[in-house]
mmCIF file of C-alpha atoms and ligand atoms in Angstrom:
data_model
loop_
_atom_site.group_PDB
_atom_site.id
_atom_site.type_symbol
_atom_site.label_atom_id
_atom_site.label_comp_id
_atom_site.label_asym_id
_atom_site.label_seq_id
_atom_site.Cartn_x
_atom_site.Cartn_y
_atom_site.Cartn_z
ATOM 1 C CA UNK A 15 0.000 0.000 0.000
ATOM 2 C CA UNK A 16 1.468 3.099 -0.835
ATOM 3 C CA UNK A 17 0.917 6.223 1.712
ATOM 4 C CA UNK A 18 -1.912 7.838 -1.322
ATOM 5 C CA UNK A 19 -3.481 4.589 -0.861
ATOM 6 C CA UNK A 20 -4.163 4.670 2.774
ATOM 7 C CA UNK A 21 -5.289 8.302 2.042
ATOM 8 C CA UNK A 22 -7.934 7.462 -0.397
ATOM 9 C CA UNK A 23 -9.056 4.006 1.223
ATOM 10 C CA UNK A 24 -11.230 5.544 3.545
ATOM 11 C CA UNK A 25 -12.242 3.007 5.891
ATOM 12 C CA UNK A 26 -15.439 4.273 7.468
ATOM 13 C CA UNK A 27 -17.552 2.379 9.842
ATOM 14 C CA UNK A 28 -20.551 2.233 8.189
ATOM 15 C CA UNK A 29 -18.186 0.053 5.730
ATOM 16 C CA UNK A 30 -15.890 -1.580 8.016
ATOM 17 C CA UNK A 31 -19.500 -3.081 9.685
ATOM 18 C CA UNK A 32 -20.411 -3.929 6.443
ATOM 19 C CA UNK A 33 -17.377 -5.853 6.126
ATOM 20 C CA UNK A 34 -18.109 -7.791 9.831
ATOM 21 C CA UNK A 35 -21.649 -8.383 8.225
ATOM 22 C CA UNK A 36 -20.204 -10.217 4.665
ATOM 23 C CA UNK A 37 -18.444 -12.652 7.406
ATOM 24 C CA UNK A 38 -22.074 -13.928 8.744
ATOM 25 C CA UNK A 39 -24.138 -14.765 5.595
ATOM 26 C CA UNK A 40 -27.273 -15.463 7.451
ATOM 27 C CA UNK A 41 -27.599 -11.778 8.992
ATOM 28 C CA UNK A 42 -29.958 -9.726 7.124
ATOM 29 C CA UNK A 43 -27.846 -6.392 7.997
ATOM 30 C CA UNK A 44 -30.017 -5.562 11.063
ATOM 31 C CA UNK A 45 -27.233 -5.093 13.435
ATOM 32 C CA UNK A 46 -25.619 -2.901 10.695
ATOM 33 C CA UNK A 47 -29.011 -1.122 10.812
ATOM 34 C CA UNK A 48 -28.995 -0.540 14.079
ATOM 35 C CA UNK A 49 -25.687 0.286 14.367
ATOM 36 C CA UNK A 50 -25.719 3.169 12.164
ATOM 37 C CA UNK A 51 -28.457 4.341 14.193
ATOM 38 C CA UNK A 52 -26.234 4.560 17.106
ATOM 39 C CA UNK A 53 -23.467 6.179 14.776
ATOM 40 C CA UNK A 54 -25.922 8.803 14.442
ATOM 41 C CA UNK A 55 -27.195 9.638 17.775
ATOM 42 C CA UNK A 56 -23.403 9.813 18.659
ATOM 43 C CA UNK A 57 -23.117 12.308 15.929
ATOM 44 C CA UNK A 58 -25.434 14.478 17.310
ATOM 45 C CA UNK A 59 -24.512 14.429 20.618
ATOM 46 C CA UNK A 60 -20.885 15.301 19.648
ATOM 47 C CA UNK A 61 -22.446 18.151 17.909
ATOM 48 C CA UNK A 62 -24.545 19.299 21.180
ATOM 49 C CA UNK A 63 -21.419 18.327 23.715
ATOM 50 C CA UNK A 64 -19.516 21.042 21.018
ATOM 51 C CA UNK A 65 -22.089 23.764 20.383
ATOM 52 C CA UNK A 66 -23.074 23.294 24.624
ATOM 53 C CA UNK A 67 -21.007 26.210 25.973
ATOM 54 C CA UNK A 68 -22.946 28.777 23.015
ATOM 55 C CA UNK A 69 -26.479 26.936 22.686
ATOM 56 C CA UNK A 70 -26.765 27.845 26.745
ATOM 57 C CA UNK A 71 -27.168 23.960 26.731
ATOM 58 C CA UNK A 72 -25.174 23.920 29.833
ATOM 59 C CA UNK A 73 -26.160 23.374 33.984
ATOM 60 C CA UNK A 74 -28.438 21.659 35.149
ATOM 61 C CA UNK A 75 -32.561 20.422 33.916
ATOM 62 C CA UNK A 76 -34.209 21.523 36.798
ATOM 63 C CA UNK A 77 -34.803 16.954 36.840
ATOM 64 C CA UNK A 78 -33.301 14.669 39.257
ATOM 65 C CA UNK A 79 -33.107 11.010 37.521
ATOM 66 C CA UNK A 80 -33.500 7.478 39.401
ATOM 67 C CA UNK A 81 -29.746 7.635 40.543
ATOM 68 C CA UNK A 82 -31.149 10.331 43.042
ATOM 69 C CA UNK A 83 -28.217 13.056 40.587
ATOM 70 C CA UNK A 84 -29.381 16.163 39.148
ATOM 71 C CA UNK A 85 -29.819 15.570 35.392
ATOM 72 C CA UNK A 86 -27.923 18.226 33.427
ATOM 73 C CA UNK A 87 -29.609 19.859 30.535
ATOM 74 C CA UNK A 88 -27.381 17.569 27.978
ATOM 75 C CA UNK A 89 -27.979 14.301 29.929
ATOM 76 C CA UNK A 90 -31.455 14.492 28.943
ATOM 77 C CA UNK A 91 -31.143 15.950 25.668
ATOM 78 C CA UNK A 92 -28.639 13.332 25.062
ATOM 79 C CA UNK A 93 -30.918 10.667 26.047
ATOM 80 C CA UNK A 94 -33.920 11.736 24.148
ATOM 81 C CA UNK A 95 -31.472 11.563 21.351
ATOM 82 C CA UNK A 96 -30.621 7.882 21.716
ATOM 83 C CA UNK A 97 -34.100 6.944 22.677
ATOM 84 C CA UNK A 98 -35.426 8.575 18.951
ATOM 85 C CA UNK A 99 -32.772 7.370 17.347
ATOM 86 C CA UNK A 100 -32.803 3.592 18.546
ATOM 87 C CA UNK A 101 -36.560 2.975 18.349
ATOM 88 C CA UNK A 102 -36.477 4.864 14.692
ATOM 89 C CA UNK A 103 -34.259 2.019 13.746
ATOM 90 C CA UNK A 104 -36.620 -0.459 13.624
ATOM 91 C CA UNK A 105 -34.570 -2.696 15.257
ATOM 92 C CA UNK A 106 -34.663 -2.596 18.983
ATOM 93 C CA UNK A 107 -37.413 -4.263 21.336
ATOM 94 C CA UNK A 108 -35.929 -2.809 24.854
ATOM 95 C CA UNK A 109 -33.911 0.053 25.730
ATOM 96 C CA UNK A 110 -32.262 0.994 29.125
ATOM 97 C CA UNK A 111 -30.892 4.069 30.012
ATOM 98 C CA UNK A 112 -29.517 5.511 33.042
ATOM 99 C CA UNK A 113 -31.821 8.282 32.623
ATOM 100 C CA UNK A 114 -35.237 6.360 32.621
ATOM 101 C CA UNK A 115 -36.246 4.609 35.640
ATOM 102 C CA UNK A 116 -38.217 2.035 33.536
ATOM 103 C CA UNK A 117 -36.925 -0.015 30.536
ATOM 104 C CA UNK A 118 -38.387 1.575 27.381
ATOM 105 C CA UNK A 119 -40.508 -1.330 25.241
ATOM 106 C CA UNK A 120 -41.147 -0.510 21.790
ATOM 107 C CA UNK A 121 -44.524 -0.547 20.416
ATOM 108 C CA UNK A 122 -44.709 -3.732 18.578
ATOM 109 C CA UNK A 123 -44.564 -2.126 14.867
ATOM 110 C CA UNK A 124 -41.420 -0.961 15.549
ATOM 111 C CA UNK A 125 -39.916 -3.375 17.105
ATOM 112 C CA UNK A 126 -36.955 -5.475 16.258
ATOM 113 C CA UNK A 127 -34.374 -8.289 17.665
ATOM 114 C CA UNK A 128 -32.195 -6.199 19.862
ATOM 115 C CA UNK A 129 -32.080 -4.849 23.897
ATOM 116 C CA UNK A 130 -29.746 -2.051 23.488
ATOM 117 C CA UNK A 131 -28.732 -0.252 27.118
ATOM 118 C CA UNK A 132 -26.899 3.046 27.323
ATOM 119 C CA UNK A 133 -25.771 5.618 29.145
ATOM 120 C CA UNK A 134 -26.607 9.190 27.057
ATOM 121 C CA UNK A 135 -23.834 11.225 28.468
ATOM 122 C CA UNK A 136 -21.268 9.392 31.224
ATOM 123 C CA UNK A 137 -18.926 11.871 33.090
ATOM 124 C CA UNK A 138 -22.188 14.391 33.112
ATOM 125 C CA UNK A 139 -20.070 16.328 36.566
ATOM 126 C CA UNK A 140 -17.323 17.241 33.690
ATOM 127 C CA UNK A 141 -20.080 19.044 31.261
ATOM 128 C CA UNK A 142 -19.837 22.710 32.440
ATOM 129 C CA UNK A 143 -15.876 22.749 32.749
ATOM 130 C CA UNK A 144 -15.476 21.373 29.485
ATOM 131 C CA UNK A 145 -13.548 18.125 30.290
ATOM 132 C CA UNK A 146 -14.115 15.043 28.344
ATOM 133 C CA UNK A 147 -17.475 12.531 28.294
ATOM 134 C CA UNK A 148 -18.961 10.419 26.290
ATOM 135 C CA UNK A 149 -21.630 7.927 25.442
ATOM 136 C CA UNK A 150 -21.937 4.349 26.588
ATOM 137 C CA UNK A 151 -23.814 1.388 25.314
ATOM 138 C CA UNK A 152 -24.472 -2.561 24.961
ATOM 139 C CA UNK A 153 -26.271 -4.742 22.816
ATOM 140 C CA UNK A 154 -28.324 -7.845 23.664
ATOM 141 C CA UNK A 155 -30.029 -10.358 21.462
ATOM 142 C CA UNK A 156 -33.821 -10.746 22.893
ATOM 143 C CA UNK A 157 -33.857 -14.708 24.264
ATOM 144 C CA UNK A 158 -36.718 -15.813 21.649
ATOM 145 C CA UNK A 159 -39.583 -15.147 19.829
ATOM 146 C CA UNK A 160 -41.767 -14.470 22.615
ATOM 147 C CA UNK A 161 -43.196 -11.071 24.213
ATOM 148 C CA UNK A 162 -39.926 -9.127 25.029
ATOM 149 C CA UNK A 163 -40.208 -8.928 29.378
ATOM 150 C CA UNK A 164 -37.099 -7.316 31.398
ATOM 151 C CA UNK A 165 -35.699 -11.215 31.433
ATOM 152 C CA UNK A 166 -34.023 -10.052 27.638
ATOM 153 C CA UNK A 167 -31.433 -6.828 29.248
ATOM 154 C CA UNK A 168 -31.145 -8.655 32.810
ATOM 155 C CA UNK A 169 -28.710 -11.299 30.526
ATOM 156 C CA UNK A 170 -24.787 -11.822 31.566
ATOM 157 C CA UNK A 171 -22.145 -9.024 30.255
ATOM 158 C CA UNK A 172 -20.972 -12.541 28.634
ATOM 159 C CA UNK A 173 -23.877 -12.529 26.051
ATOM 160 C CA UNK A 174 -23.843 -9.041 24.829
ATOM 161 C CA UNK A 175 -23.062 -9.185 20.632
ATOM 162 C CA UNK A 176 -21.267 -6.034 20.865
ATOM 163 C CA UNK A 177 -20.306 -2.885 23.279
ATOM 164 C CA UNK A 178 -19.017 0.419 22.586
ATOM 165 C CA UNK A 179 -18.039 3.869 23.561
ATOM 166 C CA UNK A 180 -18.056 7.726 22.170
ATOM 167 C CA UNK A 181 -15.803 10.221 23.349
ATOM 168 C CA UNK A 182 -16.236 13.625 23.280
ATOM 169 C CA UNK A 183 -13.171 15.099 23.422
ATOM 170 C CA UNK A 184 -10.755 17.043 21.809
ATOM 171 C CA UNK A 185 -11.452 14.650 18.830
ATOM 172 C CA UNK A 186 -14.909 12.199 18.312
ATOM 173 C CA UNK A 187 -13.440 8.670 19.310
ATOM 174 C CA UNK A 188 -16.010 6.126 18.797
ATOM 175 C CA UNK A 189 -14.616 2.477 19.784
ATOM 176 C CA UNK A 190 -15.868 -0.145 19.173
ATOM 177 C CA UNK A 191 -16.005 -4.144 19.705
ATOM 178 C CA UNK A 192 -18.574 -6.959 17.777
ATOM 179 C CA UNK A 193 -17.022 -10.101 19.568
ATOM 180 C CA UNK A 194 -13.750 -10.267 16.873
ATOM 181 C CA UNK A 195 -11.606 -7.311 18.618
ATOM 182 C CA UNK A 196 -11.589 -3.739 19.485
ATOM 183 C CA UNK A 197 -11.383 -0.880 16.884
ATOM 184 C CA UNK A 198 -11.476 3.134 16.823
ATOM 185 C CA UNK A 199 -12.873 5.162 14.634
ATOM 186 C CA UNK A 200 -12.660 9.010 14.853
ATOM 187 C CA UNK A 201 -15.338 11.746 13.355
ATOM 188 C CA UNK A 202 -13.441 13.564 10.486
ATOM 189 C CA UNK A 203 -16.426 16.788 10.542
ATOM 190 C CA UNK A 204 -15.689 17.567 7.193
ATOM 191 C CA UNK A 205 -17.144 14.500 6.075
ATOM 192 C CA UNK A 206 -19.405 13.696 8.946
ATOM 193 C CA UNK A 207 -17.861 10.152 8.917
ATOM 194 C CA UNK A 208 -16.274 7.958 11.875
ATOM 195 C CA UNK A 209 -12.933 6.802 9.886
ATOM 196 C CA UNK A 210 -11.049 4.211 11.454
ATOM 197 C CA UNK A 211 -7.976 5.472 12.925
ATOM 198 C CA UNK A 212 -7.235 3.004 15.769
ATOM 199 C CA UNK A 213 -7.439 -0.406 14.496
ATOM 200 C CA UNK A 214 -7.163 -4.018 16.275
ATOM 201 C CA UNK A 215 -6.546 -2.003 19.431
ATOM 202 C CA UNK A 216 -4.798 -4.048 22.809
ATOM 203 C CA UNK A 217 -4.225 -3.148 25.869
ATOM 204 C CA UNK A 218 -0.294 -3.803 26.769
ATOM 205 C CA UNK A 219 -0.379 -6.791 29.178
ATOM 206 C CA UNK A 220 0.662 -4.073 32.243
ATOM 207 C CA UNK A 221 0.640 -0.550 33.196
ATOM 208 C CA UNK A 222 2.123 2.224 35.133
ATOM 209 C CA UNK A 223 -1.036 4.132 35.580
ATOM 210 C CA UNK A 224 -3.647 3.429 38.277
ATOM 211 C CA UNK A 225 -7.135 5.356 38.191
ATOM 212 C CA UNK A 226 -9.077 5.397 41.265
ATOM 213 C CA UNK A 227 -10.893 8.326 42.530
ATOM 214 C CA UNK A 228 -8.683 8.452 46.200
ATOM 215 C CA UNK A 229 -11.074 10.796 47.991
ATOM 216 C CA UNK A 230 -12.699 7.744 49.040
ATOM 217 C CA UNK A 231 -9.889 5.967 50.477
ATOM 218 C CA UNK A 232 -11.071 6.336 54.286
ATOM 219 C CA UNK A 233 -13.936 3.749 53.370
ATOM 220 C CA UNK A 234 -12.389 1.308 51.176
ATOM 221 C CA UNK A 235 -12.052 -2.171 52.157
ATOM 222 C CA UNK A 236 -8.746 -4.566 52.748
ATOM 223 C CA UNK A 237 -7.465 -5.730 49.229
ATOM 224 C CA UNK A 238 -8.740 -2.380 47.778
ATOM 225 C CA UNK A 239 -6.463 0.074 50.004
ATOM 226 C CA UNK A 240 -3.758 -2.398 49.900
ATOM 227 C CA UNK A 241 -3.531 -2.475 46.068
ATOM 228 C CA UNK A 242 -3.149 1.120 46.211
ATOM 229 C CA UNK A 243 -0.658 1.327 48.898
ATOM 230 C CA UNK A 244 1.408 -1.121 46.281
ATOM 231 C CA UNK A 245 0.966 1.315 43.505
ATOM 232 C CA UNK A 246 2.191 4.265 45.299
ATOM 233 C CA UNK A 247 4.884 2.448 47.824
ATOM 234 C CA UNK A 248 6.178 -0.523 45.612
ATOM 235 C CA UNK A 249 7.810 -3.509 47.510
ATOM 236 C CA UNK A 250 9.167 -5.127 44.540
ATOM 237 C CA UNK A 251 11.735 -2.596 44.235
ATOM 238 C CA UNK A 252 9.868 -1.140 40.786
ATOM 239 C CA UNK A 253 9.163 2.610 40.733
ATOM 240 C CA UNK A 254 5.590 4.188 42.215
ATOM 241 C CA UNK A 255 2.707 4.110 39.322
ATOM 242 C CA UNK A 256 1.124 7.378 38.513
ATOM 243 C CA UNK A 257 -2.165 8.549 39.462
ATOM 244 C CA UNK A 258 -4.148 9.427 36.609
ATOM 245 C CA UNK A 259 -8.360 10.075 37.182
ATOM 246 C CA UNK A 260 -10.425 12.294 34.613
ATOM 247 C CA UNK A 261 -14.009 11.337 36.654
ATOM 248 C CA UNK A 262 -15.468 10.446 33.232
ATOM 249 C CA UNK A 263 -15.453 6.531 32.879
ATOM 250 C CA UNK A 264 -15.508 7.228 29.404
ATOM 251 C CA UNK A 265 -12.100 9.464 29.318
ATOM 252 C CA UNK A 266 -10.404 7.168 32.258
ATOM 253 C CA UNK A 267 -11.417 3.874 30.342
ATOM 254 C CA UNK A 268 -10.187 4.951 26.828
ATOM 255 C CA UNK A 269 -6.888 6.399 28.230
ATOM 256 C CA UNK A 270 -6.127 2.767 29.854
ATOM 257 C CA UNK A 271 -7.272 1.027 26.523
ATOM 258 C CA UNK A 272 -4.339 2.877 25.040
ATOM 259 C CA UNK A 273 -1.337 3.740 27.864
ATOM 260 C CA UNK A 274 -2.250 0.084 29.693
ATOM 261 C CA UNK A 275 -2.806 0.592 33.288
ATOM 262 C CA UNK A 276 -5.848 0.037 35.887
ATOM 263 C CA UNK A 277 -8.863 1.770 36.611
ATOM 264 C CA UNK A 278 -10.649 0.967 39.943
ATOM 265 C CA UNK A 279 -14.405 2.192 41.169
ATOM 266 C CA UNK A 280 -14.056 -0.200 44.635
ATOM 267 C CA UNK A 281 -16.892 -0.866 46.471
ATOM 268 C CA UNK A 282 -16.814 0.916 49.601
ATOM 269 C CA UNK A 283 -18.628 1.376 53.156
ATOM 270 C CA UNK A 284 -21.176 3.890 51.902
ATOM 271 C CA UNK A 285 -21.509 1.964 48.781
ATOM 272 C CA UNK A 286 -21.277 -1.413 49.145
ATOM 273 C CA UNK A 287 -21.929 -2.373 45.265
ATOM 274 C CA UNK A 288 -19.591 0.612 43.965
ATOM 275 C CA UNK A 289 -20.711 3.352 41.576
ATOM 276 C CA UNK A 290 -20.750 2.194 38.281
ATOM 277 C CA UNK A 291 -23.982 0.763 37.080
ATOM 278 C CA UNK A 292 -23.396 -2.978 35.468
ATOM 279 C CA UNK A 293 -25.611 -2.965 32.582
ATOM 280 C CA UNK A 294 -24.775 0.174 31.078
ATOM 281 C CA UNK A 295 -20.947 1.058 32.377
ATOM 282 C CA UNK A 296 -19.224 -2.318 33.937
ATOM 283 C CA UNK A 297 -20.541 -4.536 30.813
ATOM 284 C CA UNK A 298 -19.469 -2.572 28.044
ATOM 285 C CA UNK A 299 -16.555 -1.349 29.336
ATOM 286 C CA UNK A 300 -15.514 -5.075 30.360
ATOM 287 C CA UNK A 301 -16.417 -6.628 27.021
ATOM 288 C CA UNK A 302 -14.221 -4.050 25.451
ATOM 289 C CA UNK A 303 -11.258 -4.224 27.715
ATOM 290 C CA UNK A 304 -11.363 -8.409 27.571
ATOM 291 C CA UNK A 305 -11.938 -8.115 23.488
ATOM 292 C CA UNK A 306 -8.603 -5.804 23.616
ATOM 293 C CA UNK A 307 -6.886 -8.874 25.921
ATOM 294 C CA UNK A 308 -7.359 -7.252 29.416
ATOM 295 C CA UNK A 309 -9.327 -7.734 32.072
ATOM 296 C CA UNK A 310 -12.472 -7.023 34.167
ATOM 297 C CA UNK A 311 -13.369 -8.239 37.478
ATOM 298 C CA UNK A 312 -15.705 -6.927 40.719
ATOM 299 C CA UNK A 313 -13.789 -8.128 43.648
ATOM 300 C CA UNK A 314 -15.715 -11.415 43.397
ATOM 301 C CA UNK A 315 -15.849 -12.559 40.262
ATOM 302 C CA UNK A 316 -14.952 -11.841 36.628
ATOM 303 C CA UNK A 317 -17.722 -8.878 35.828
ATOM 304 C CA UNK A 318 -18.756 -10.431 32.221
ATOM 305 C CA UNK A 319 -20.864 -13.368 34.766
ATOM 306 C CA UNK A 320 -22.389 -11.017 36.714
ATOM 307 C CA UNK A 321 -26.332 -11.769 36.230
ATOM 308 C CA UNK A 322 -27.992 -8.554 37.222
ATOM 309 C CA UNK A 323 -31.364 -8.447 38.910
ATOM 310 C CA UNK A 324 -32.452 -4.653 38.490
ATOM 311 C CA UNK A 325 -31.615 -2.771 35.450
ATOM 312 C CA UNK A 326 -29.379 0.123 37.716
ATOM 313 C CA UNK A 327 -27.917 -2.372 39.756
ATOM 314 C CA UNK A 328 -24.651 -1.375 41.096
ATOM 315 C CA UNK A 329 -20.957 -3.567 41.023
ATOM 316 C CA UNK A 330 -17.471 -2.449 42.213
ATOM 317 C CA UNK A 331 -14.980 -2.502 38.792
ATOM 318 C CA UNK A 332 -11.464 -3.200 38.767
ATOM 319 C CA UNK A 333 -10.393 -3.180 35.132
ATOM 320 C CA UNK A 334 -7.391 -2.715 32.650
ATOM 321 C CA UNK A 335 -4.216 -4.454 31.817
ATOM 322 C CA UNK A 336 -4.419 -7.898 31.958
ATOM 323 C CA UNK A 337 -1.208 -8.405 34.402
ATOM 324 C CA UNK A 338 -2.722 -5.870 37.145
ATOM 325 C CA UNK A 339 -6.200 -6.615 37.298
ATOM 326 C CA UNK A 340 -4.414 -10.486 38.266
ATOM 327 C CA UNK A 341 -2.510 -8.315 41.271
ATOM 328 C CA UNK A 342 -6.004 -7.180 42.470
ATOM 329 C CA UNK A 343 -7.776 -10.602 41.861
ATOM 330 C CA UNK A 344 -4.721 -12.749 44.442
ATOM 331 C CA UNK A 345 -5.452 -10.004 47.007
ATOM 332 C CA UNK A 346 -9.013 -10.181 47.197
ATOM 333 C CA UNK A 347 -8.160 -14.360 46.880
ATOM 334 C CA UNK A 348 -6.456 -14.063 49.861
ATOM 335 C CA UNK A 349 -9.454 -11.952 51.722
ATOM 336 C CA UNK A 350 -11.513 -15.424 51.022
HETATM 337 P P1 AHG B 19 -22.540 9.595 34.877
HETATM 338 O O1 AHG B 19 -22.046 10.978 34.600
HETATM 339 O O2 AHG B 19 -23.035 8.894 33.627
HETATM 340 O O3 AHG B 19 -23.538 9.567 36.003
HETATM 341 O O4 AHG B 19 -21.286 8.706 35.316
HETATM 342 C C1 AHG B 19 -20.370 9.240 36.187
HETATM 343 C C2 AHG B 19 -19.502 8.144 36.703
HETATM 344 C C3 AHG B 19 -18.342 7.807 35.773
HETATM 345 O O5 AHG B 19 -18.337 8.547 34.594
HETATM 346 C C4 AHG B 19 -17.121 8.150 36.582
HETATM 347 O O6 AHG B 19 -16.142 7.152 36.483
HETATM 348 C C5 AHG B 19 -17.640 8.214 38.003
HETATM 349 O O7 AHG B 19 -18.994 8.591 37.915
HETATM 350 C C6 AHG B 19 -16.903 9.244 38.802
HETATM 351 O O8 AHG B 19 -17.428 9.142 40.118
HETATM 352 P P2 AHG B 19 -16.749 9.983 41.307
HETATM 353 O O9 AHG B 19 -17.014 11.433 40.991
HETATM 354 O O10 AHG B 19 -17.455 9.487 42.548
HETATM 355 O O11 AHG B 19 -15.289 9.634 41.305
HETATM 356 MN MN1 MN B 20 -25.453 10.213 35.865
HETATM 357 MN MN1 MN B 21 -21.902 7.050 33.501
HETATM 358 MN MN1 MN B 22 -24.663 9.316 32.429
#
């Protein structure tokens, strides 16, 4: 390939899904359907995250949602987005967002073969200073045939079909994983298109960064404050690992998809399951990081075989390079 070529062979996802398609004959395109859907909410969310500071889309919605947070003007514009732009599809049966208390069924002329769950806008404290967020979400396969109930999105991290993220950053950064690897695509605005810029991505097998929001050290539990203590006072004679933590899962995630490294939301005495909600934060984020060759786990167990019960159920994350997730995993062995 000569340089021109790669300059003219404009790999775009709408294509490069196209391409995952042509390798399972029996799909009618749906999921590239639906996907392109998402590709488009995304789009205009990037737009809104841009414009936010001019359109006085910023502070808060006057709203507080089910997580008991003030809802920000763009969380729920955000999420109106999706919503629109998923059931427009004609290809989704239930949708969960962190946003909605309920699980959104669509009307039965609309519907279609996929549970998709999202969060609109993650990192929504970071809005009004300008820092990056992003967009979350998870796909499901309904079980069968029959009426859709809550039974198709309570379903294992394990059995999603794909996972994904958009960043909102300094560039668009939509990445992205169907069960065959992790790629990155990023929004050139000139021609509206996610082109992929970050392909095959892996996480290197171990890191020098740890992510962990330390202001809640005082109530974390054993293994937790113990892993840290390692990363900041070695006794293996390496050198200390640096603290990075943006407060956007988004931002923290993709930063440790690309430098390596771990990124911890513990569980601790005020919040016994954590922060991060498993449906719509811990399973996509895990799929991604074990489909780039890292790891995910909640203290107990590996978080892909977590079976949730409520659709905003809680779990503590420890997740990243596969080499120091095992660190936290012997610790909280030897807590057994
Ligand atoms: P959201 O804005 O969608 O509610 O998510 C915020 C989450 C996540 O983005 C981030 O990792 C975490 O909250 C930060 O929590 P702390 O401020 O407690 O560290
Ligand atoms: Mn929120
Ligand atoms: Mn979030
Ligand atoms: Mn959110």
């Amino acid at each position: 390939h000569s340089a021109d070529a790669h300059r003219t062979d404009l790999m775009t996802i709408t294509r490069f899904v196209l391409n995952e398609q042509s390798k399972h004959p029996e799909s009618r395109g749906d999921f590239s359907i639906l996907l392109s859907h998402i590709v488009l909410g995304c789009k205009f969310v990037c737009t809104a995250v841009n414009k936010a500071g001019l359109a006085k889309l910023l502070g808060l919605a006057g709203e507080t949602n089910v997580q008991g947070e003030d809802q920000k003007k763009l969380d729920v514009l955000s999420n109106e987005v999706f919503i629109k732009a998923l059931v427009s599809s004609g290809r989704t049966c239930i949708l969960v967002s962190e946003e909605d208390e309920e699980a959104t069924f669509v009307e039965p002329a609309k519907r279609g073969k996929y549970c998709v769950v999202f969060d609109p806008l993650d990192g929504s404290s970071n809005i009004d200073c300008g820092v990056s967020i992003g967009t979350i979400f998870g796909i499901y396969m309904i079980k069968d045939g029959h009426e859709p109930t809550l039974d198709d999105v309570l379903q294992p991290g394990k059995n999603m079909l794909a996972a994904g993220y958009c960043m909102y950053g300094s560039s668009c950064t939509l990445v992205l994983s169907t069960g065959s690897g992790v790629n990155g695509f990023t929004l050139d605005p000139s021609l509206g298109e996610f082109i992929l810029t970050h392909p095959d991505i892996k996480i290197p097998k171990k890191g020098k960064i740890y992510s962990v929001n330390e202001g809640n050290a005082k109530n974390w539990d054993g293994p937790t404050s113990e892993y840290v203590q390692k990363c900041k006072y070695p006794t293996d004679g390496s050198s200390p690992k640096s603290l990075r933590y943006i407060g956007s899962m988004v931002a923290d995630v993709h930063r440790t998809l690309l430098y390596g490294g771990i990124f911890l939301y513990p569980a601790d005495k005020k919040s016994p399951n954590g922060k991060l909600r498993v449906l719509y934060e811990v399973f996509p984020m895990s799929f991604l990081m074990e489909q780039a060759g890292g790891q995910s786990f909640t203290g107990k167990q590996r978080a892909l075989d977590l079976v949730p019960k409520k659709i905003h159920e809680r779990a503590p994350i420890f997740l990243g390079s596969y080499d120091d997730v095992e660190e936290i995993k012997k610790l909280y062995a030897a807590e057994e």
